[in-house]
mmCIF file of C-alpha atoms in Angstrom:
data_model
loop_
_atom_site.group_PDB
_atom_site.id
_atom_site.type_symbol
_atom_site.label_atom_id
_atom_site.label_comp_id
_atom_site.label_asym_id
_atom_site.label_seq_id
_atom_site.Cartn_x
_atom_site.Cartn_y
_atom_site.Cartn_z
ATOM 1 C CA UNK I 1 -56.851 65.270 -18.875
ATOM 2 C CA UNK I 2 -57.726 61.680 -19.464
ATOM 3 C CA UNK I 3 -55.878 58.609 -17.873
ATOM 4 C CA UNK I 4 -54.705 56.104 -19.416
ATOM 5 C CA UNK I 5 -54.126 53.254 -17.246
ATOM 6 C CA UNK I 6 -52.044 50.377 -18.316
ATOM 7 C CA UNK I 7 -53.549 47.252 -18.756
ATOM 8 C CA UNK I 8 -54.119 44.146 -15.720
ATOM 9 C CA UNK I 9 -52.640 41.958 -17.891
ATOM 10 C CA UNK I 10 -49.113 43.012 -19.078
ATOM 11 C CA UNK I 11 -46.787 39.868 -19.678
ATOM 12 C CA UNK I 12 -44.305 39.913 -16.353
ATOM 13 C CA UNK I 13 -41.082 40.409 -18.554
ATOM 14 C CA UNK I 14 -42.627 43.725 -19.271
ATOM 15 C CA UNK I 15 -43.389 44.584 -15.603
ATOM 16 C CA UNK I 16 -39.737 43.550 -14.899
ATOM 17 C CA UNK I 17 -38.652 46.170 -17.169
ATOM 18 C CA UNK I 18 -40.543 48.558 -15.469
ATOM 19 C CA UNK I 19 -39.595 47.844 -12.248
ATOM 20 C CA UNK I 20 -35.847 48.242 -13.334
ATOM 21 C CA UNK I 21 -36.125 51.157 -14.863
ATOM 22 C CA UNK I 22 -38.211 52.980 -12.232
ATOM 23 C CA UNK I 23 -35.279 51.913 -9.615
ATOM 24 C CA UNK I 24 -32.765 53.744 -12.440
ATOM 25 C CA UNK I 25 -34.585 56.947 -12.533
ATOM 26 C CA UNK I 26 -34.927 56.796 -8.812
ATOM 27 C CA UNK I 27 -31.058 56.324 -8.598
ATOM 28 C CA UNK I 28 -30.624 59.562 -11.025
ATOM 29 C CA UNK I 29 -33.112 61.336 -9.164
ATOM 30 C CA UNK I 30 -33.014 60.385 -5.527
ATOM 31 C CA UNK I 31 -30.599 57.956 -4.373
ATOM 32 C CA UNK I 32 -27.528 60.377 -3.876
ATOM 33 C CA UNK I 33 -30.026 62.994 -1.094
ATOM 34 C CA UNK I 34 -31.012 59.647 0.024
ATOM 35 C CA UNK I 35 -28.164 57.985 0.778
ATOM 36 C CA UNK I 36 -26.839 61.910 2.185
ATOM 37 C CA UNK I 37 -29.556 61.688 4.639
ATOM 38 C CA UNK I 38 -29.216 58.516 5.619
ATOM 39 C CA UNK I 39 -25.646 58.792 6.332
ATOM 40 C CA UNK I 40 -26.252 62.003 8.649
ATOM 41 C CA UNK I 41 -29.359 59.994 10.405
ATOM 42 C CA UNK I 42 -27.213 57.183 11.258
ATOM 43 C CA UNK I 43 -24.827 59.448 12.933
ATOM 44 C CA UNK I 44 -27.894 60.240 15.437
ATOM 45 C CA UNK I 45 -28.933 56.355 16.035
ATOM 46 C CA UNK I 46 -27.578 53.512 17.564
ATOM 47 C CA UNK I 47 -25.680 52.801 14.415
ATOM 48 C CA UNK I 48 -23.704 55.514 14.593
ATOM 49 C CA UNK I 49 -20.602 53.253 13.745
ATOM 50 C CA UNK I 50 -21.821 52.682 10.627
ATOM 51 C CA UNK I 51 -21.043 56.645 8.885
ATOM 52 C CA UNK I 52 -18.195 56.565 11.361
ATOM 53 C CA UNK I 53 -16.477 53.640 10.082
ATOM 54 C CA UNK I 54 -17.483 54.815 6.406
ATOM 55 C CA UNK I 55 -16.087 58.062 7.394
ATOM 56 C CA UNK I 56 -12.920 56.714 7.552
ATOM 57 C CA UNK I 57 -12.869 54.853 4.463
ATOM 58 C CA UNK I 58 -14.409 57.491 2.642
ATOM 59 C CA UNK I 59 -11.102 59.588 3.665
ATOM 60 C CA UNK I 60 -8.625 56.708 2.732
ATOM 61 C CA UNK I 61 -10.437 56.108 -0.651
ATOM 62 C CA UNK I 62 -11.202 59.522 -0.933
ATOM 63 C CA UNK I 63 -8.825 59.439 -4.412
ATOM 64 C CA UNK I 64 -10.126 56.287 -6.340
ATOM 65 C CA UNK I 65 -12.613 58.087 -8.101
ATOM 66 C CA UNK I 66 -10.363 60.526 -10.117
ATOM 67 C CA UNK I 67 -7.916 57.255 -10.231
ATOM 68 C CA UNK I 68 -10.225 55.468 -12.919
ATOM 69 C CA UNK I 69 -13.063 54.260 -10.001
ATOM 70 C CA UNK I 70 -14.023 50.973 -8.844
ATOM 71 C CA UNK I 71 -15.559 48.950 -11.677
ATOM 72 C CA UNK I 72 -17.676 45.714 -10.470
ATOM 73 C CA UNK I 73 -17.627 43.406 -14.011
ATOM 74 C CA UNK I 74 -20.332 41.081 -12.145
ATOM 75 C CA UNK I 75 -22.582 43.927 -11.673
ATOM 76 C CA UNK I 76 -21.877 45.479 -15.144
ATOM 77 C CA UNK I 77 -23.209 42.031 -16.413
ATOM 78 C CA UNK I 78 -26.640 41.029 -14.591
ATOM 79 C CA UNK I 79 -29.477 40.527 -16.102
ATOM 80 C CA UNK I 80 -31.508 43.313 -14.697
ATOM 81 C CA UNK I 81 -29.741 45.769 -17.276
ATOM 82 C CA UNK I 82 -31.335 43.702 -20.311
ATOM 83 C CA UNK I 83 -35.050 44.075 -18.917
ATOM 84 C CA UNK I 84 -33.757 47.665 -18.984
ATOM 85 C CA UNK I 85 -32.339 47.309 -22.519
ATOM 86 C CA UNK I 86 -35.723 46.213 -23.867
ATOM 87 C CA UNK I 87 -37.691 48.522 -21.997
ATOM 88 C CA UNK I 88 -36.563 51.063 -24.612
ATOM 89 C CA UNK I 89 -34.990 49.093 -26.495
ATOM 90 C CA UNK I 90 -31.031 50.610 -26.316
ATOM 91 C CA UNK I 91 -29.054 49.103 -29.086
ATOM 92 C CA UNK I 92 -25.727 49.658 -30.041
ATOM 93 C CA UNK I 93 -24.694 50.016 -33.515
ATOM 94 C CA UNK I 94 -20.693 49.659 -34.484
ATOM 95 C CA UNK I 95 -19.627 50.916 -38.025
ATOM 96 C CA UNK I 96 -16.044 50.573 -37.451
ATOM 97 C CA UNK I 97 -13.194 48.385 -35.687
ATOM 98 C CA UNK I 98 -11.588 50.501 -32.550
ATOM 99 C CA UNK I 99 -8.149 48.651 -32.001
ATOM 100 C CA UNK I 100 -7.888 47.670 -28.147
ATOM 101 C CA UNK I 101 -4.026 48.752 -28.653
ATOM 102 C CA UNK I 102 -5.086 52.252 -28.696
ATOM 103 C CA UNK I 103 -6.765 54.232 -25.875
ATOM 104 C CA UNK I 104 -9.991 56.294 -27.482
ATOM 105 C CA UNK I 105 -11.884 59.798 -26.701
ATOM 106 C CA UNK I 106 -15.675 58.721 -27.475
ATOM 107 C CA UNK I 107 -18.123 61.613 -27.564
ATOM 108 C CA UNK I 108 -21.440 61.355 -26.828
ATOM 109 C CA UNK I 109 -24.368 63.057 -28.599
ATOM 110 C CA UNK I 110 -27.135 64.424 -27.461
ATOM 111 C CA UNK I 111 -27.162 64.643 -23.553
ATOM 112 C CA UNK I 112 -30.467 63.853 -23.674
ATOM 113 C CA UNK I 113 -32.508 64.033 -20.126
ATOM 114 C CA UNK I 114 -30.908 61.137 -18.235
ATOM 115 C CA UNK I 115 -28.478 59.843 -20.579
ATOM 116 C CA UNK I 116 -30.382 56.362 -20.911
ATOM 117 C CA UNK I 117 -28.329 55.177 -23.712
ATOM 118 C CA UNK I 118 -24.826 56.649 -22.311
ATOM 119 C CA UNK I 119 -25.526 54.312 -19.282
ATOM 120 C CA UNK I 120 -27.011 51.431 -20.558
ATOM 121 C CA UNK I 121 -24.217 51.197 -23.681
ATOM 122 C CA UNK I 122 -21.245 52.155 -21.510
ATOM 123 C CA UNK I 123 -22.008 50.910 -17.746
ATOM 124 C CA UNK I 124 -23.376 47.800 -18.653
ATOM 125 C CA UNK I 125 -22.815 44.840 -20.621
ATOM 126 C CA UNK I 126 -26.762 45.190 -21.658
ATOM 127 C CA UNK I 127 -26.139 45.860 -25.173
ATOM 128 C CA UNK I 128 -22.657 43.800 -25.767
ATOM 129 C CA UNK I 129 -19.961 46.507 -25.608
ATOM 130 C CA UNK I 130 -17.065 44.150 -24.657
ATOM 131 C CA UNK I 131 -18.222 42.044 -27.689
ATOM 132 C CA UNK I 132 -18.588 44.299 -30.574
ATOM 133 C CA UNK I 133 -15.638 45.863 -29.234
ATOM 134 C CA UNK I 134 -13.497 43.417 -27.583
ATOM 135 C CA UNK I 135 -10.424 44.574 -25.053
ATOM 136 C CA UNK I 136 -11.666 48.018 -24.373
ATOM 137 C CA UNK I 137 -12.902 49.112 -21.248
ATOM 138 C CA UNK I 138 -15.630 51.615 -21.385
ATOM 139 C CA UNK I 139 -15.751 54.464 -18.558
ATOM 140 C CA UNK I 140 -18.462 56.904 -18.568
ATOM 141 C CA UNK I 141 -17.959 60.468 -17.127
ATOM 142 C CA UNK I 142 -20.252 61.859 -14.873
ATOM 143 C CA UNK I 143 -20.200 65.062 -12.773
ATOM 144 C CA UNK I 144 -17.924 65.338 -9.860
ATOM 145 C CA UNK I 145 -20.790 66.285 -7.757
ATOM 146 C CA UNK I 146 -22.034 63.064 -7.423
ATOM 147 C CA UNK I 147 -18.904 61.082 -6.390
ATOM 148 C CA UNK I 148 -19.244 63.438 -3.162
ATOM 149 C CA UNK I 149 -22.073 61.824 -1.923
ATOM 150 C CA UNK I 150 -21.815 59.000 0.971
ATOM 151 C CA UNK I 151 -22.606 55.445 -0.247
ATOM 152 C CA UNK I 152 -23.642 56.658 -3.642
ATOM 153 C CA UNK I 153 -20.101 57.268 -5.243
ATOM 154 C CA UNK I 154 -19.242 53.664 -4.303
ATOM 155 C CA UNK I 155 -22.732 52.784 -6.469
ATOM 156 C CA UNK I 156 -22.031 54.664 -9.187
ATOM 157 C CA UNK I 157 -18.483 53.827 -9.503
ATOM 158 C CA UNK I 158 -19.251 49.987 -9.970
ATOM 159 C CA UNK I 159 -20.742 50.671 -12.796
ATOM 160 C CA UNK I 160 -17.699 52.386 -14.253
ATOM 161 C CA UNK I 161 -18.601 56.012 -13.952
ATOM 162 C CA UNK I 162 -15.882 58.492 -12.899
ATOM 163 C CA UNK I 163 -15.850 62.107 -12.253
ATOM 164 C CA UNK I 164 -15.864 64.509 -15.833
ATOM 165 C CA UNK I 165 -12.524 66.501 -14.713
ATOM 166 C CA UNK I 166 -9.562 66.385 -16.542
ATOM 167 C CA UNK I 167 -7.565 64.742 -13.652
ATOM 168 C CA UNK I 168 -9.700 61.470 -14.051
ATOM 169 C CA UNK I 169 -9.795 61.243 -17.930
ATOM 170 C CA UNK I 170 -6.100 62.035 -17.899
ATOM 171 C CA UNK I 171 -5.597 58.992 -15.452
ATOM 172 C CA UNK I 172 -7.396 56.444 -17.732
ATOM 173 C CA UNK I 173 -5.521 57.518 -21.002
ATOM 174 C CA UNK I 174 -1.892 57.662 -19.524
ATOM 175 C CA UNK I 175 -2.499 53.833 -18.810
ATOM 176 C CA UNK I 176 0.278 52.126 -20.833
ATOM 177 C CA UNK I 177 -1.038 49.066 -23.637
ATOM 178 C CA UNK I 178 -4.013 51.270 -24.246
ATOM 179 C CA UNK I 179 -7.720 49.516 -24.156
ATOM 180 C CA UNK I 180 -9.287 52.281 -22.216
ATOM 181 C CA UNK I 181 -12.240 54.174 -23.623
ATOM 182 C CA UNK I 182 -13.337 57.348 -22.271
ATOM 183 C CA UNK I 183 -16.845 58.440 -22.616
ATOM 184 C CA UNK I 184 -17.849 61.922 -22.635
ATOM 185 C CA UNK I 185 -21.281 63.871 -22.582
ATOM 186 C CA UNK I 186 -20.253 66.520 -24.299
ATOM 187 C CA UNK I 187 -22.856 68.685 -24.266
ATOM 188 C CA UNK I 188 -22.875 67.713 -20.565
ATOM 189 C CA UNK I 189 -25.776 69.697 -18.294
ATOM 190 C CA UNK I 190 -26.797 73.071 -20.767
ATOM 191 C CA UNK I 191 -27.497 70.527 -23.274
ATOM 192 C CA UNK I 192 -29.945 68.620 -21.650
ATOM 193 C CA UNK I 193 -32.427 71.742 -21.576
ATOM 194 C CA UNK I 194 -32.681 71.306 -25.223
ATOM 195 C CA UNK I 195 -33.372 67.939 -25.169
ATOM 196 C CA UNK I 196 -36.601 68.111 -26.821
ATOM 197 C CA UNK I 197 -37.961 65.474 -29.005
ATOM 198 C CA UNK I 198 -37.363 66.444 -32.864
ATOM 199 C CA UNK I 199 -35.103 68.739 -31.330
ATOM 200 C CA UNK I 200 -31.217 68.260 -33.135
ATOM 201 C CA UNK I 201 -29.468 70.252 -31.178
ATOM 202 C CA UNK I 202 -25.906 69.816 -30.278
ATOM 203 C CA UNK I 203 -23.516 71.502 -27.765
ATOM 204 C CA UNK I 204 -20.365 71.295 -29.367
ATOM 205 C CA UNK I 205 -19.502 74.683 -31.794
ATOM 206 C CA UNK I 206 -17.563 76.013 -28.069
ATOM 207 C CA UNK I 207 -16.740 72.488 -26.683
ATOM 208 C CA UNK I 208 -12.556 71.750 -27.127
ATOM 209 C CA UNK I 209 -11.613 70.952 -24.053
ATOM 210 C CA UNK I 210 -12.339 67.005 -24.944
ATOM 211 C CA UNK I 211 -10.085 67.371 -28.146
ATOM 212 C CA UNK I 212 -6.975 68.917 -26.429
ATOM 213 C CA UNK I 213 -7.303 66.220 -23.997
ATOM 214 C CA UNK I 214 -7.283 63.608 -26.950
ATOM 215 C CA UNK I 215 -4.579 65.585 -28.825
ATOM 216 C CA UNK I 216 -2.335 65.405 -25.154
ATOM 217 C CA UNK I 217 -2.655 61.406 -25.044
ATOM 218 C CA UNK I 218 -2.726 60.406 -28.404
ATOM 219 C CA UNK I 219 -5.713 59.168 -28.135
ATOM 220 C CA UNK I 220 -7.920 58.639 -31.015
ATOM 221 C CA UNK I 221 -11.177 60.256 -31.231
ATOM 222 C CA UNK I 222 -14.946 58.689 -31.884
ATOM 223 C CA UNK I 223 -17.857 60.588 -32.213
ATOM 224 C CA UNK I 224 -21.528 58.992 -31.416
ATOM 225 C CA UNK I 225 -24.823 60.008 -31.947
ATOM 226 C CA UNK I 226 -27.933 58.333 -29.853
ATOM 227 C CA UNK I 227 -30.576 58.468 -32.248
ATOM 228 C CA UNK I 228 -33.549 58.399 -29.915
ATOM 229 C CA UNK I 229 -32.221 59.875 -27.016
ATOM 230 C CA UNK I 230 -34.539 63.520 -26.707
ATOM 231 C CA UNK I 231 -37.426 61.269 -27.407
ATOM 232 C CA UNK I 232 -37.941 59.362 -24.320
ATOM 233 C CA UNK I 233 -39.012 62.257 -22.212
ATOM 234 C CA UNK I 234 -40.975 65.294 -23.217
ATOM 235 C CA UNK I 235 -39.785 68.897 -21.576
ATOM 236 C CA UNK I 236 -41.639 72.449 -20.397
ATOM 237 C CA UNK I 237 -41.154 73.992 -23.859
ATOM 238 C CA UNK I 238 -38.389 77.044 -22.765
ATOM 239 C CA UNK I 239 -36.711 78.554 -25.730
ATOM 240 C CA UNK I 240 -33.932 80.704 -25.325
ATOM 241 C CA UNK I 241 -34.800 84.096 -24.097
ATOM 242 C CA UNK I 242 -37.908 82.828 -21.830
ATOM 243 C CA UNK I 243 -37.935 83.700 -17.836
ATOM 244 C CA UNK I 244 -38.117 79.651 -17.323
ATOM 245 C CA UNK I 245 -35.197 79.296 -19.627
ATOM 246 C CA UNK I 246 -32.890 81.966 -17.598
ATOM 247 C CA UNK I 247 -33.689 80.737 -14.338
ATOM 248 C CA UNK I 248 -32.547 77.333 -15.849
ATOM 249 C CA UNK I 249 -29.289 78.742 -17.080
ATOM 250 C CA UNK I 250 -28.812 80.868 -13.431
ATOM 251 C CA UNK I 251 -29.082 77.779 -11.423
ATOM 252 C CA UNK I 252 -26.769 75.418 -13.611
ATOM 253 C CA UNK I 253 -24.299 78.173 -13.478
ATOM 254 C CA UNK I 254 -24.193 78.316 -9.890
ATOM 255 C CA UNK I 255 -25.008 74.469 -9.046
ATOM 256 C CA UNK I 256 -23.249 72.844 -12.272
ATOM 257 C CA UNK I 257 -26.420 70.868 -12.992
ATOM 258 C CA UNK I 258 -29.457 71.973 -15.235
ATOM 259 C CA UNK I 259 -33.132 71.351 -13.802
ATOM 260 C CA UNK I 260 -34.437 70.418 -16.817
ATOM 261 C CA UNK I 261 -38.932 69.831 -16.349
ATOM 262 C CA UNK I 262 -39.163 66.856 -17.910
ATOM 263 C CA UNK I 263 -41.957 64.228 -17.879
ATOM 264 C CA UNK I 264 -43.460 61.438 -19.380
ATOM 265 C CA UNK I 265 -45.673 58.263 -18.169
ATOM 266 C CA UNK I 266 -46.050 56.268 -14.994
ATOM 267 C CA UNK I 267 -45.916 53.041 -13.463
ATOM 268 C CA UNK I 268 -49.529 52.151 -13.854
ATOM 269 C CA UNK I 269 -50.746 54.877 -15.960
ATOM 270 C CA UNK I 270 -49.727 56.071 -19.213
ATOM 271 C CA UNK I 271 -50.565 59.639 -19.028
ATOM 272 C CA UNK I 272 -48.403 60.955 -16.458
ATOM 273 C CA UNK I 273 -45.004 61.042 -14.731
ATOM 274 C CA UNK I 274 -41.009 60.859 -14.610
ATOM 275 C CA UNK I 275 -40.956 57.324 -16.332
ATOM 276 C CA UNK I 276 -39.091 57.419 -19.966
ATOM 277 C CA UNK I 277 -41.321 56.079 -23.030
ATOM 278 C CA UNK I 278 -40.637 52.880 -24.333
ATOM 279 C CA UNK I 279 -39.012 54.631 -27.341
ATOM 280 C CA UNK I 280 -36.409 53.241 -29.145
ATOM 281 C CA UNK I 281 -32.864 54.423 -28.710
ATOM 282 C CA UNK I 282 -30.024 53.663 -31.273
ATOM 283 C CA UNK I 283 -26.391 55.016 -30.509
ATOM 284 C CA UNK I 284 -24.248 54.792 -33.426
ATOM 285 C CA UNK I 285 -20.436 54.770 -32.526
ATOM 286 C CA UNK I 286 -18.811 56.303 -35.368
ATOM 287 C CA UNK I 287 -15.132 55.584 -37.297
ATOM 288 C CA UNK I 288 -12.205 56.802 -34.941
ATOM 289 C CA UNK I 289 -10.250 59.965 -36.196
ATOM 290 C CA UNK I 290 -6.588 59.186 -35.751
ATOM 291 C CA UNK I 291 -4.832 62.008 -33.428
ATOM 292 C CA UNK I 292 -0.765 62.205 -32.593
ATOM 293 C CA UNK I 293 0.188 62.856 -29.597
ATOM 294 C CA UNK I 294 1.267 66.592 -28.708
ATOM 295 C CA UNK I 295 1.258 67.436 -25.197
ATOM 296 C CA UNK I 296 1.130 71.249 -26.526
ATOM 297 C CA UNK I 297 -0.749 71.675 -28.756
ATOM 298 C CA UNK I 298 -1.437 74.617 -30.980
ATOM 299 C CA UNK I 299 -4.547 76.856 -30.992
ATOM 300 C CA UNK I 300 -4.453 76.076 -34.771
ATOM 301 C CA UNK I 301 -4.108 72.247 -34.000
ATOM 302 C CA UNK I 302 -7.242 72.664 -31.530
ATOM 303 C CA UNK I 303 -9.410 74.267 -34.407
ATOM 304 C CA UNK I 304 -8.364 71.583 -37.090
ATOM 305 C CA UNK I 305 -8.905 68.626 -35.172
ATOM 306 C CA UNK I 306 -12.484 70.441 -33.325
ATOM 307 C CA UNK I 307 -13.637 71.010 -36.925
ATOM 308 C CA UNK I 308 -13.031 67.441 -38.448
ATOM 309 C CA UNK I 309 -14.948 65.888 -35.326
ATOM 310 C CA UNK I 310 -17.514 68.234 -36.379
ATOM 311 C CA UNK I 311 -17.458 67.410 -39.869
ATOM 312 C CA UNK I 312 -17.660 63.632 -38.912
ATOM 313 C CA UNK I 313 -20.644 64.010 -36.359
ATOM 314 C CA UNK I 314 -22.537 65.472 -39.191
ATOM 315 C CA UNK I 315 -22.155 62.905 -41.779
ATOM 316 C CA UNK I 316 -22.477 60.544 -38.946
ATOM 317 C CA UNK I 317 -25.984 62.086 -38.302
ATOM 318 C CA UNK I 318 -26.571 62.470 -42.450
ATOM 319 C CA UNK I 319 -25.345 59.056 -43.023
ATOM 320 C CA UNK I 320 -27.695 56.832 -40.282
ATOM 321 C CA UNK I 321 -30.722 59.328 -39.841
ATOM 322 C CA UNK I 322 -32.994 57.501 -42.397
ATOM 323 C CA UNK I 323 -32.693 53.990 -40.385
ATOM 324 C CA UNK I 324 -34.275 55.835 -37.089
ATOM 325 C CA UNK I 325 -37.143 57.723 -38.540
ATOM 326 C CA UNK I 326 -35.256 61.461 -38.887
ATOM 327 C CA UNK I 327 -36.667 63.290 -41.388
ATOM 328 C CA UNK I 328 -34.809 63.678 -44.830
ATOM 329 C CA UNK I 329 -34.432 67.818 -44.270
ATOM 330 C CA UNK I 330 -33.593 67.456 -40.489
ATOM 331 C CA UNK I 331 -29.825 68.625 -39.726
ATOM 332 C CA UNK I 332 -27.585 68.914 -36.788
ATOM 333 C CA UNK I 333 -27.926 72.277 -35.004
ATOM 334 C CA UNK I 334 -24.314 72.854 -33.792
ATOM 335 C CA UNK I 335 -24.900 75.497 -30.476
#
């Protein structure tokens, strides 16, 4: 295979938005064992105190996760999420006014590898979220795994990220004056093994746990698709059926996260590694589909309201594909 190596004299704005992005996929990929280990090493050094006394507060704030996290607005808003932005570049496209009255269900299509637009759109002020849609806060669900690692749940919750159970969505849309946006993945883990590039895939024909929780609030839902998403990173091909494709499935049933082989380019070299392509992303936030409130609903109610999200995903998909380079006979694959 041959190398390409990256030129000596790339403009420093551009190594900047390597550099940030690298330290993103490390935090995806590595921070959370890191900061495991390092919290059992300390215990065997003379800073012991350290994972003592953050033993302690990990107990007493051991609920602030599920009780709609610990957003930091100053770290939301520096300026090392818009090298990251225009590493890609991540924009975010509005179509329709979301009242800040009302609190909002947002799903999020496709899963893609690392959800690069989910973050940058929704835990960042990178691409102007509070602008296009002023007085709602954005909160990004993420898997409660992660929020049970040392030093890394307090990371990931100042950027507005709490755990994907229904306890901590629940929390955020009981809040009274509304204003609060929840954003789901809702394809979540399985999905991201068919994150292929040209690949249109979406979990959802199965998925209605997200509209009873809308239907139970009253809140409204939104559906999104990231045009650009499955194209940063390329994947082992492993169609359904394949021994790498039911090993896959085995170990995100029994760990709750898929192991998706994904790679692309590296730091120096374009040829090689677990940096994303500088690919455009575009995630379109659709119009929001009014829902009542009905603490019970109906299996009937489920199906209706499951089926008109459907319908609008679609000719959200239909309706924008041409702007992003999808090809006129390329359709949504509901799974």
């Amino acid at each position: 295979m041959k190398i390409c190596f990256a030129p000596a004299d790339v403009p420093l704005a551009r190594r900047i938005q390597t550099a940030v992005v690298l330290q993103w996929v490390f935090s995806f990929l590595a921070l959370a064992p890191t900061c495991i280990i390092l919290f059992i090493l300390l215990l065997f050094t003379r800073f012991w105190l350290i994972s003592v006394l953050y033993a302690i507060w990990w107990y007493i704030d051991w609920d602030t996760p599920s009780h709609g996290g610990r957003k930091v607005p100053f770290l939301r808003r520096m300026r090392i999420w818009e090298y990251m932005r225009d590493y890609f570049p991540i924009k975010l496209v509005k179509t329709a006014d979301l009242d800040p009255r009302k609190n909002y269900v947002l799903g999020f299509h496709p899963h893609g590898i690392l959800v690069a637009g989910a973050f940058t759109n929704f835990c960042t002020e990178a691409t102007g979220f509070s602008k296009l849609f002023p007085g709602l806060r954005s909160h990004l669900l993420m898997l409660p795994l992660w929020f049970r690692a040392p030093f890394f749940r307090d990371y990931i919750m100042s950027a507005g990220l709490v755990p994907s159970d229904k306890e901590s969505a629940s929390y955020l849309l009981r809040r009274k004056g509304g204003g609060n946006a929840v954003v789901i993945a809702v394809g979540g883990a399985p999905e991201a093994l068919d994150a292929h590039p040209g690949d249109y895939t979406v979990h959802l024909a199965n998925k209605k746990g997200f509209i009873k929780l809308a239907i139970e609030h009253g809140a409204d839902l939104v559906p999104m698709y990231s045009f650009g998403e499955n194209t940063v990173f390329d994947q082992v091909e492993n169609p359904r059926g394949t021994w790498l494709r039911y090993i896959q499935e085995r170990m995100q049933h029994i760990m709750g996260i898929s192991l998706p082989l994904f790679h692309a380019r590296g730091v120096f070299q374009y040829s090689f590694g677990l940096m994303p392509y500088r690919k455009p992303i575009n995630t379109v936030v659709g119009r929001p589909i009014p829902v009542d409130k009905n603490e019970k609903p109906t299996a009937e109610e489920l199906d209706v309201f499951h089926q008109r999200y459907m319908d609008e995903l679609s000719c959200l998909f239909e309706e924008h594909k041409g702007n992003y380079g999808v090809a006129e006979d390329a359709h949504l694959l509901f799974q």
